[in-house]
XYZ file of C-alpha atoms in Angstrom:
612
model
C 58.191 133.455 197.026
C 58.701 135.357 193.457
C 58.052 138.770 193.313
C 54.889 140.048 191.272
C 53.672 143.230 189.963
C 51.264 144.787 187.591
C 52.342 145.380 184.169
C 50.739 147.269 181.200
C 51.068 145.186 177.935
C 51.164 147.634 174.984
C 51.148 147.462 171.241
C 54.551 147.587 169.790
C 55.752 149.458 166.681
C 53.232 148.799 164.008
C 55.329 150.390 161.260
C 53.690 152.973 159.008
C 50.102 152.641 160.213
C 49.286 155.163 162.965
C 46.044 153.177 163.876
C 44.811 149.710 163.199
C 41.352 148.116 164.399
C 41.021 145.327 166.602
C 39.133 142.461 164.884
C 39.581 139.829 167.448
C 40.276 139.617 171.239
C 42.149 136.306 172.163
C 42.467 136.521 175.794
C 40.130 137.376 178.803
C 40.575 138.505 182.482
C 41.669 135.452 184.720
C 43.786 133.723 181.632
C 47.358 132.653 182.358
C 49.281 133.548 179.277
C 53.051 132.846 178.166
C 55.386 135.360 176.721
C 54.832 135.718 173.112
C 51.201 134.395 173.008
C 48.796 136.288 170.736
C 46.545 138.683 172.536
C 44.712 140.431 169.919
C 44.191 140.422 166.103
C 44.245 143.549 164.179
C 43.729 144.565 160.775
C 45.090 147.203 158.372
C 43.880 147.992 155.057
C 46.478 145.343 153.719
C 46.825 142.665 156.203
C 45.832 141.331 159.477
C 48.358 140.565 162.423
C 48.200 139.248 165.850
C 49.769 141.332 168.749
C 51.564 138.968 171.222
C 52.514 139.485 175.041
C 55.769 140.651 176.054
C 55.618 139.025 179.140
C 54.103 135.968 181.087
C 51.605 135.967 183.947
C 47.832 136.315 184.581
C 45.632 138.907 182.864
C 44.147 141.145 185.284
C 42.132 143.518 182.876
C 41.746 143.555 179.139
C 41.622 147.213 178.109
C 40.341 147.032 174.524
C 37.585 145.418 172.840
C 36.440 144.452 169.461
C 36.135 147.462 166.985
C 38.864 149.610 168.944
C 41.422 151.387 167.440
C 44.747 151.091 168.711
C 48.340 152.385 167.813
C 51.771 151.959 169.067
C 51.967 152.536 172.946
C 48.152 151.438 173.309
C 47.529 149.548 176.344
C 46.233 146.095 175.403
C 45.979 144.634 178.960
C 47.328 144.790 182.644
C 49.269 141.584 183.413
C 50.131 140.260 186.812
C 53.535 139.382 186.026
C 56.006 137.338 188.178
C 59.713 136.967 188.895
C 61.982 138.081 186.073
C 59.191 139.025 183.721
C 57.915 141.390 186.352
C 61.503 142.860 186.948
C 62.663 143.476 183.372
C 61.130 144.092 179.909
C 61.298 141.385 177.265
C 64.871 141.057 175.820
C 65.672 143.239 172.633
C 67.252 141.943 169.446
C 71.262 142.076 169.879
C 72.668 145.426 168.006
C 74.711 145.115 164.794
C 78.063 146.194 165.307
C 78.487 150.076 165.029
C 74.858 150.157 163.796
C 71.594 150.841 165.563
C 69.981 147.944 167.130
C 67.360 146.146 165.083
C 63.839 147.320 166.008
C 60.948 145.062 166.113
C 58.839 144.141 162.737
C 55.485 145.611 162.431
C 53.606 142.627 164.400
C 55.398 142.323 167.438
C 58.385 142.409 169.977
C 61.336 140.331 168.727
C 62.225 136.962 170.613
C 65.841 136.381 171.834
C 67.876 135.640 168.974
C 68.793 131.985 168.137
C 72.037 130.692 167.922
C 73.299 129.772 164.245
C 73.411 126.445 163.016
C 77.244 124.979 162.203
C 77.324 124.277 158.598
C 80.371 122.005 157.397
C 79.423 120.883 153.817
C 81.015 122.461 150.558
C 79.075 124.848 148.454
C 78.116 124.641 144.876
C 77.980 128.487 144.356
C 79.608 131.392 146.043
C 78.591 135.171 145.849
C 78.859 138.420 147.633
C 75.185 138.786 147.900
C 72.432 135.993 147.867
C 68.999 137.441 147.477
C 66.318 135.165 148.632
C 63.040 135.899 146.663
C 62.662 137.526 143.373
C 59.624 139.999 143.791
C 59.943 143.736 143.513
C 62.050 144.069 146.336
C 64.258 141.090 145.618
C 65.071 141.496 141.943
C 65.673 145.293 142.659
C 68.199 144.161 145.624
C 69.741 141.926 143.369
C 69.994 144.441 139.956
C 71.361 147.082 142.380
C 73.805 145.063 143.882
C 75.014 143.984 140.572
C 75.186 147.531 139.242
C 77.632 148.133 142.046
C 79.874 145.586 141.075
C 78.828 142.756 143.359
C 78.540 138.949 142.307
C 74.867 138.344 143.007
C 72.880 135.128 143.184
C 69.014 135.494 142.949
C 66.905 132.623 144.261
C 63.310 132.114 143.388
C 60.846 129.081 143.543
C 58.816 130.202 140.702
C 59.322 129.639 137.160
C 59.750 133.562 136.298
C 61.075 136.591 138.179
C 58.655 139.310 139.636
C 57.468 137.465 142.474
C 53.596 137.780 143.557
C 53.622 141.174 142.454
C 54.184 140.496 138.581
C 52.915 137.209 138.222
C 49.962 136.944 140.494
C 49.206 140.214 141.960
C 49.580 143.912 141.247
C 50.379 143.715 137.601
C 47.723 141.122 136.202
C 45.055 142.597 138.559
C 45.385 145.982 137.067
C 45.427 144.466 133.468
C 41.994 143.295 134.315
C 40.957 146.425 136.132
C 41.754 148.234 133.023
C 39.577 146.313 130.881
C 36.747 146.670 133.712
C 37.312 150.326 133.745
C 36.749 150.903 130.037
C 33.660 148.647 129.895
C 32.026 150.450 132.781
C 33.098 153.600 130.807
C 31.459 152.587 127.675
C 27.901 152.117 129.389
C 27.827 155.723 129.914
C 28.474 156.923 126.689
C 24.768 156.298 125.153
C 24.034 159.438 127.270
C 26.770 161.215 124.999
C 25.299 160.408 121.790
C 27.593 157.328 121.406
C 26.223 153.838 121.136
C 28.585 150.571 121.298
C 25.931 147.969 122.331
C 26.241 145.338 125.011
C 29.676 143.938 125.391
C 30.746 140.440 124.609
C 33.321 139.027 126.915
C 35.674 136.206 125.773
C 37.081 135.031 129.036
C 39.905 133.034 127.407
C 40.887 135.869 125.330
C 40.740 138.293 128.465
C 42.926 135.784 130.414
C 45.430 135.688 127.438
C 45.736 139.282 127.254
C 46.739 139.299 131.181
C 49.188 136.588 130.685
C 50.732 138.558 127.863
C 51.293 141.573 130.054
C 52.745 139.564 132.653
C 54.805 137.790 130.312
C 56.332 140.964 128.807
C 57.332 142.408 132.160
C 58.788 138.955 133.436
C 60.417 138.406 130.440
C 62.265 141.682 130.710
C 63.358 140.812 134.101
C 64.940 137.594 132.818
C 66.789 139.747 130.213
C 67.943 142.344 132.527
C 69.109 139.642 135.026
C 71.308 138.274 132.245
C 72.603 141.776 131.285
C 73.642 142.425 134.944
C 75.251 138.844 135.128
C 72.971 137.972 138.064
C 73.039 134.317 138.567
C 69.257 133.006 139.026
C 68.551 129.789 140.885
C 65.188 128.279 140.826
C 64.038 126.759 143.901
C 62.958 126.911 147.721
C 65.834 128.269 149.859
C 66.511 127.548 153.548
C 69.424 128.556 155.715
C 71.672 125.728 156.709
C 73.996 128.196 158.727
C 74.879 131.965 158.777
C 76.675 131.880 155.520
C 74.977 129.064 153.698
C 71.586 128.422 152.157
C 70.146 125.220 150.670
C 68.113 125.404 147.558
C 65.775 122.521 146.601
C 64.777 123.060 142.865
C 61.366 123.473 142.067
C 59.498 122.856 138.856
C 55.834 123.692 137.417
C 54.058 127.003 137.067
C 53.202 127.584 140.704
C 56.631 126.574 141.912
C 55.341 124.018 144.479
C 56.577 120.616 142.955
C 60.159 119.623 144.212
C 62.230 117.589 141.845
C 64.635 116.509 144.755
C 67.866 118.144 143.509
C 69.495 120.222 145.997
C 72.512 122.708 145.985
C 74.232 124.885 148.454
C 75.193 128.548 147.760
C 77.874 130.332 150.228
C 77.495 134.085 150.675
C 79.332 136.864 152.276
C 75.940 138.577 152.665
C 72.154 137.893 152.241
C 69.155 139.826 151.609
C 65.939 138.064 152.776
C 63.010 139.206 150.401
C 61.001 136.267 150.953
C 57.608 138.166 150.765
C 54.094 137.085 152.340
C 51.425 134.725 151.245
C 47.643 134.979 151.573
C 45.756 134.222 154.732
C 43.399 131.265 154.564
C 40.654 130.910 156.846
C 40.831 127.552 158.681
C 37.240 126.603 158.426
C 37.023 127.315 154.812
C 36.569 124.171 152.744
C 39.395 122.769 150.210
C 37.470 123.576 147.003
C 38.241 125.114 143.595
C 35.129 127.484 144.167
C 37.161 129.159 147.247
C 39.892 131.024 146.175
C 42.440 133.521 147.328
C 43.706 136.550 145.068
C 46.035 134.346 142.973
C 42.949 131.855 142.167
C 40.850 134.764 141.349
C 43.338 136.283 138.967
C 43.203 132.781 137.180
C 39.931 133.828 135.686
C 38.656 130.528 135.183
C 34.981 131.513 134.758
C 32.714 134.261 135.864
C 30.322 133.298 138.895
C 26.768 134.401 138.981
C 27.117 135.065 142.778
C 30.427 135.741 144.473
C 31.296 136.627 148.293
C 34.252 138.668 149.101
C 35.631 137.923 152.466
C 37.296 141.107 153.735
C 36.367 144.639 152.749
C 40.237 145.450 152.201
C 41.468 146.836 148.870
C 42.660 143.589 147.331
C 38.901 142.163 147.722
C 37.475 145.148 146.369
C 39.656 145.514 143.243
C 38.953 142.058 142.296
C 35.453 142.549 143.048
C 35.461 145.222 140.714
C 36.574 143.178 137.934
C 34.239 140.076 138.315
C 31.053 142.700 138.833
C 31.873 144.482 135.588
C 32.170 140.876 133.919
C 28.603 140.150 135.197
C 28.859 138.678 138.896
C 26.647 139.898 141.558
C 28.618 140.596 145.034
C 28.411 140.403 148.612
C 31.177 141.429 150.873
C 31.617 140.835 154.450
C 33.749 142.945 156.786
C 34.155 142.682 160.439
C 34.924 146.401 160.828
C 32.396 149.261 160.559
C 33.520 150.407 157.046
C 35.233 149.154 153.983
C 38.635 150.047 152.906
C 40.189 150.733 156.306
C 42.841 153.139 156.433
C 41.409 155.730 154.087
C 39.318 158.550 155.520
C 35.513 157.912 155.212
C 34.928 160.567 153.175
C 37.070 159.510 150.315
C 35.365 155.852 150.653
C 31.979 157.381 150.924
C 32.438 158.612 147.191
C 33.683 155.163 146.102
C 30.810 153.365 147.917
C 28.061 155.386 146.114
C 29.269 155.110 142.689
C 29.892 151.196 143.325
C 26.500 150.724 145.436
C 24.810 148.901 142.196
C 27.437 146.334 142.289
C 26.548 144.771 145.601
C 23.550 143.038 146.807
C 24.762 143.049 150.297
C 27.259 144.869 152.341
C 27.579 143.243 155.781
C 29.565 145.253 158.014
C 30.328 144.344 161.873
C 29.951 140.734 160.749
C 32.009 137.764 160.648
C 32.201 134.555 158.722
C 31.889 131.730 161.080
C 31.398 128.664 158.668
C 31.355 127.454 155.341
C 30.813 124.071 153.446
C 30.968 122.754 150.062
C 27.487 121.574 148.451
C 26.576 120.860 145.077
C 24.970 124.175 144.522
C 27.895 126.226 145.762
C 29.819 127.243 148.899
C 27.313 127.697 151.778
C 28.548 130.358 154.155
C 27.351 131.116 157.609
C 27.489 134.583 159.115
C 27.530 136.003 162.589
C 27.296 139.765 163.721
C 25.012 142.982 163.152
C 24.647 142.494 159.431
C 24.494 138.780 159.396
C 21.829 137.013 157.103
C 20.843 133.575 157.173
C 23.242 131.199 155.576
C 24.111 131.984 151.847
C 25.200 130.058 148.881
C 27.984 131.385 146.393
C 29.553 130.249 143.116
C 32.880 131.628 144.185
C 34.340 132.859 147.479
C 37.060 135.112 147.372
C 39.312 135.159 150.657
C 40.912 138.461 151.022
C 41.301 138.683 154.798
C 45.230 139.865 154.679
C 48.605 138.346 154.026
C 50.996 136.561 156.272
C 54.887 137.086 156.100
C 56.878 133.910 155.088
C 59.460 134.417 157.806
C 59.013 130.810 159.472
C 59.607 129.097 156.112
C 63.169 129.739 155.499
C 64.724 128.056 158.302
C 66.047 131.708 159.542
C 66.946 130.364 162.855
C 69.554 128.221 161.467
C 71.371 131.545 160.408
C 70.675 132.841 163.742
C 68.114 135.340 162.639
C 65.364 136.599 164.823
C 61.797 136.137 163.520
C 58.659 137.159 165.680
C 55.896 134.445 166.416
C 53.835 136.000 163.242
C 56.778 135.519 161.053
C 57.856 139.091 160.657
C 61.663 139.702 160.597
C 62.811 142.751 162.764
C 65.272 145.057 160.982
C 66.851 148.509 161.738
C 66.663 151.631 159.426
C 69.758 149.975 157.027
C 67.326 146.878 156.703
C 69.855 144.877 158.939
C 68.707 142.130 160.976
C 69.966 141.008 164.275
C 72.865 139.185 162.248
C 75.321 142.254 160.955
C 75.708 140.303 157.380
C 72.101 139.513 156.721
C 69.329 141.955 155.635
C 65.491 141.692 155.056
C 63.323 143.698 152.870
C 59.578 144.089 151.869
C 56.464 142.309 153.197
C 58.626 140.113 155.562
C 59.692 143.079 157.839
C 56.459 144.222 158.375
C 53.670 147.074 157.248
C 52.748 148.289 154.989
C 52.965 145.233 152.486
C 53.469 146.993 149.311
C 55.613 146.520 146.679
C 56.872 150.274 146.353
C 58.123 150.299 149.735
C 60.026 146.930 149.240
C 61.940 148.582 146.141
C 63.225 151.497 148.165
C 64.210 149.208 151.068
C 65.785 146.922 148.500
C 68.144 149.692 147.434
C 69.038 150.610 150.803
C 70.277 147.064 151.647
C 72.215 146.707 148.465
C 74.026 149.838 148.915
C 74.964 149.157 152.415
C 76.385 145.969 151.587
C 78.189 147.356 148.467
C 79.544 150.096 150.761
C 80.743 148.040 153.309
C 82.521 145.283 151.113
C 84.120 147.975 148.863
C 84.812 150.646 151.807
C 82.559 153.312 150.431
C 81.336 155.252 153.468
C 78.673 157.161 151.498
C 76.922 153.661 150.301
C 77.329 152.337 153.515
C 75.411 155.138 155.339
C 72.239 154.496 153.145
C 69.115 154.355 155.398
C 65.553 153.819 154.783
C 64.077 156.943 156.210
C 60.944 157.868 154.056
C 58.605 159.746 155.756
C 55.409 158.598 154.233
C 54.415 155.671 151.739
C 51.309 156.176 149.566
C 48.423 153.747 149.502
C 46.209 153.376 146.562
C 43.134 151.345 145.714
C 42.901 150.893 141.972
C 38.981 150.504 142.142
C 36.760 152.753 139.982
C 37.097 155.479 141.095
C 40.196 155.266 142.501
C 41.054 156.130 146.115
C 44.566 157.247 147.120
C 46.187 158.794 150.395
C 49.310 159.352 152.167
C 50.660 160.876 155.270
C 48.367 161.808 157.940
C 44.765 161.197 157.494
C 41.835 163.497 158.587
C 40.643 160.655 160.838
C 44.155 160.244 162.598
C 44.229 163.999 162.919
C 41.020 164.053 164.903
C 41.971 160.918 167.016
C 45.259 162.219 167.946
C 44.280 166.139 168.483
C 46.541 167.497 165.766
C 45.178 170.819 164.520
C 45.001 170.887 160.501
C 43.985 173.179 158.075
C 42.022 171.503 155.402
C 42.072 172.363 151.651
C 39.294 170.552 149.629
C 38.855 171.079 145.919
C 35.899 169.276 144.633
C 35.965 167.780 140.882
C 32.593 169.432 140.248
C 34.594 172.448 139.869
C 37.422 170.967 137.432
C 37.076 171.456 134.031
C 38.712 168.370 132.827
C 36.572 166.158 135.248
C 33.448 167.503 133.770
C 34.587 167.233 130.381
C 35.633 163.739 131.256
C 32.109 163.155 132.575
C 33.607 162.112 135.894
C 33.256 164.784 138.278
C 32.425 162.560 141.384
C 35.711 163.136 143.106
C 37.737 165.352 145.014
C 41.319 166.531 146.226
C 41.827 166.866 149.776
C 45.284 168.269 151.383
C 45.981 168.837 154.917
C 48.462 171.323 156.414
C 49.822 171.772 160.047
C 47.622 174.273 161.880
C 49.383 174.416 165.264
C 50.017 177.680 166.934
C 54.097 176.908 166.129
C 53.241 176.807 162.369
C 52.214 180.474 162.553
C 49.654 180.065 159.957
C 52.247 178.697 157.306
C 52.205 175.063 158.168
C 53.731 172.539 156.199
C 51.672 169.625 154.504
C 51.123 166.626 156.520
C 48.866 164.393 154.367
C 46.298 164.219 151.626
C 43.772 162.113 149.878
C 42.265 162.017 146.307
C 39.185 159.974 145.225
C 38.608 159.896 141.559
C 39.740 158.648 138.265
C 43.701 158.556 138.112
C 43.987 159.143 141.825
C 46.793 156.748 141.976
C 48.834 158.504 139.283
C 48.648 161.890 141.206
C 49.242 160.884 144.634
C 52.886 161.067 144.033
C 52.899 164.641 144.079
C 51.518 165.040 147.566
C 54.082 162.385 148.661
C 56.864 164.527 147.297
C 55.438 167.755 148.945
C 55.379 165.876 152.226
C 58.875 164.802 151.753
C 60.045 168.270 150.784
C 58.232 170.038 153.545
C 56.081 172.329 151.206
C 53.415 174.398 152.497
C 50.208 175.788 150.925
C 51.851 178.749 149.229
C 54.687 176.294 147.621
C 51.890 174.026 146.294
C 49.573 176.748 145.129
C 52.130 178.848 143.549
C 53.418 175.925 141.549
C 51.881 176.398 138.263
C 49.904 173.137 137.185
C 48.714 172.897 133.475
C 45.122 173.517 132.500
C 42.840 171.707 132.129
C 44.092 168.690 134.208
C 42.910 166.556 136.984
C 46.406 167.367 138.627
C 45.733 171.043 138.688
C 43.074 170.113 141.621
C 46.335 169.742 143.725
C 47.355 173.391 143.297
C 43.663 174.339 143.758
C 43.175 172.452 147.125
C 46.316 174.270 148.331
C 44.729 177.626 147.425
C 41.665 176.673 149.334
C 43.646 176.209 152.257
C 45.571 179.093 151.786
C 42.244 181.346 150.994
C 43.187 182.302 147.394
C 41.207 180.123 144.908
C 39.376 181.669 142.493
C 37.610 178.605 140.942
C 35.348 178.159 143.803
C 32.687 180.636 145.475
C 34.339 182.502 148.049
C 34.648 181.275 151.464
C 32.165 182.291 154.068
C 33.271 184.738 156.750
């Protein structure tokens, strides 16, 4: 008879997110489950992901429910495990020689490492470093490796470099958001004595402007690749061995059409930067009126009525654009608030300003069905805020992104991939295979371009250091304390480090310095004084009243441009005196940072005296 015992199955490392929200519970008491079977679905501000079981057995008690907040170490359920599963934890990835063992990516514990395939064919190209994927992480890795003297091949399936971010993501959305912001700003100028009349939108010209912005940047990348003698190969790459990648050539703007031509590239080292793709809900019809962020950015036409599935940053940014161009918006979100991850006081300012855009904000509500009709996409809802079925001209799916780890035949290189498609890495971005590295969305949360670029530099430097015997480069590591997040809505919402909500939940004592922009000369002059700047400092007894900054948030115009100062302050270990006594130029929005620090310190003279 096999031994059995009760095991607590816990949330693994979820990267830089201290807390995520449970949006779906996939098992119940009495269920028999397998190791690696998904237990719950959680959601951050950028993506949803499933948390799998670290052992097999029978579920005795589920410890979480829909809407709960969980973090690393939170108990998901109690499991009656049997045999070896009860005696030992799930196997960890094999450690790289003389390096720290690879740690699981954001979504799940790592599975046992697969055995690499044996490749005996010939290679068409050879290189020191092969980079798979040419997004911000991929091209940065390739360019840094080339700058360090290595022979580099960069593989990309799209016609241009830049990946999702430059071609169908960050950059084109910001080009459109800028236009939307100017249009919205002009509407208020009547009250200032300046009239422009109603705007006339030429969608074709607007689309051309967006494409010109993209073309300028992607063209610049192509030129820089040539300057650095980086060989670019177009196609879909899949591993055929631990040192070989087969690339099948693609054509067309979207990089989906395959020509049948194949070539094999031999590499000494590889950096996987294959990114992620938008999650598509299985019950949504295959219809041109149902789009993801890429389809929304194509800007084929302006709908009269638009539904945003998911109240995160991507959906709200695209909603801002379409609303300004004339669409009426509905948004449906499973959680109890929009823009999860940011403090509620920041979001409250955004929501008050943007309420006129929305006909319905459906919180604690699920989309459970949809069908294509002649009149539009008829969508059915379920939950607290669920209305009767509604019909929309355009439905934007913005429920998160999933990594592409399962699409590159990583197992043939011996690389461990979790059941959700993430690739576990150590702080040098090394996978369980010592000469293969991974960066960006594919290694876990947060799925942000600026994180990927810094990870890219680390991977390239470690490889160059090891190939060239340079100990300083070989010791490079990704050890950022914080990674900022920005919603480029209007007003912008930006935050970094510890949030006030997290501090309360974790019992961390903080001193808050909040400077309202109603006291900012520049904000008042701009007619945009709805925002504020908030800084949080360590107020534990050990800080002795001079605690270092732990986090901060800004809501208001240009918040994204200013959040970097808070990130720098956290990285440098600054306290309220350091920030407050740094002379900021006046009148600027940026000086609100210094004033927020003065509020925390008790020395601000731009606000009424604090009550004693």
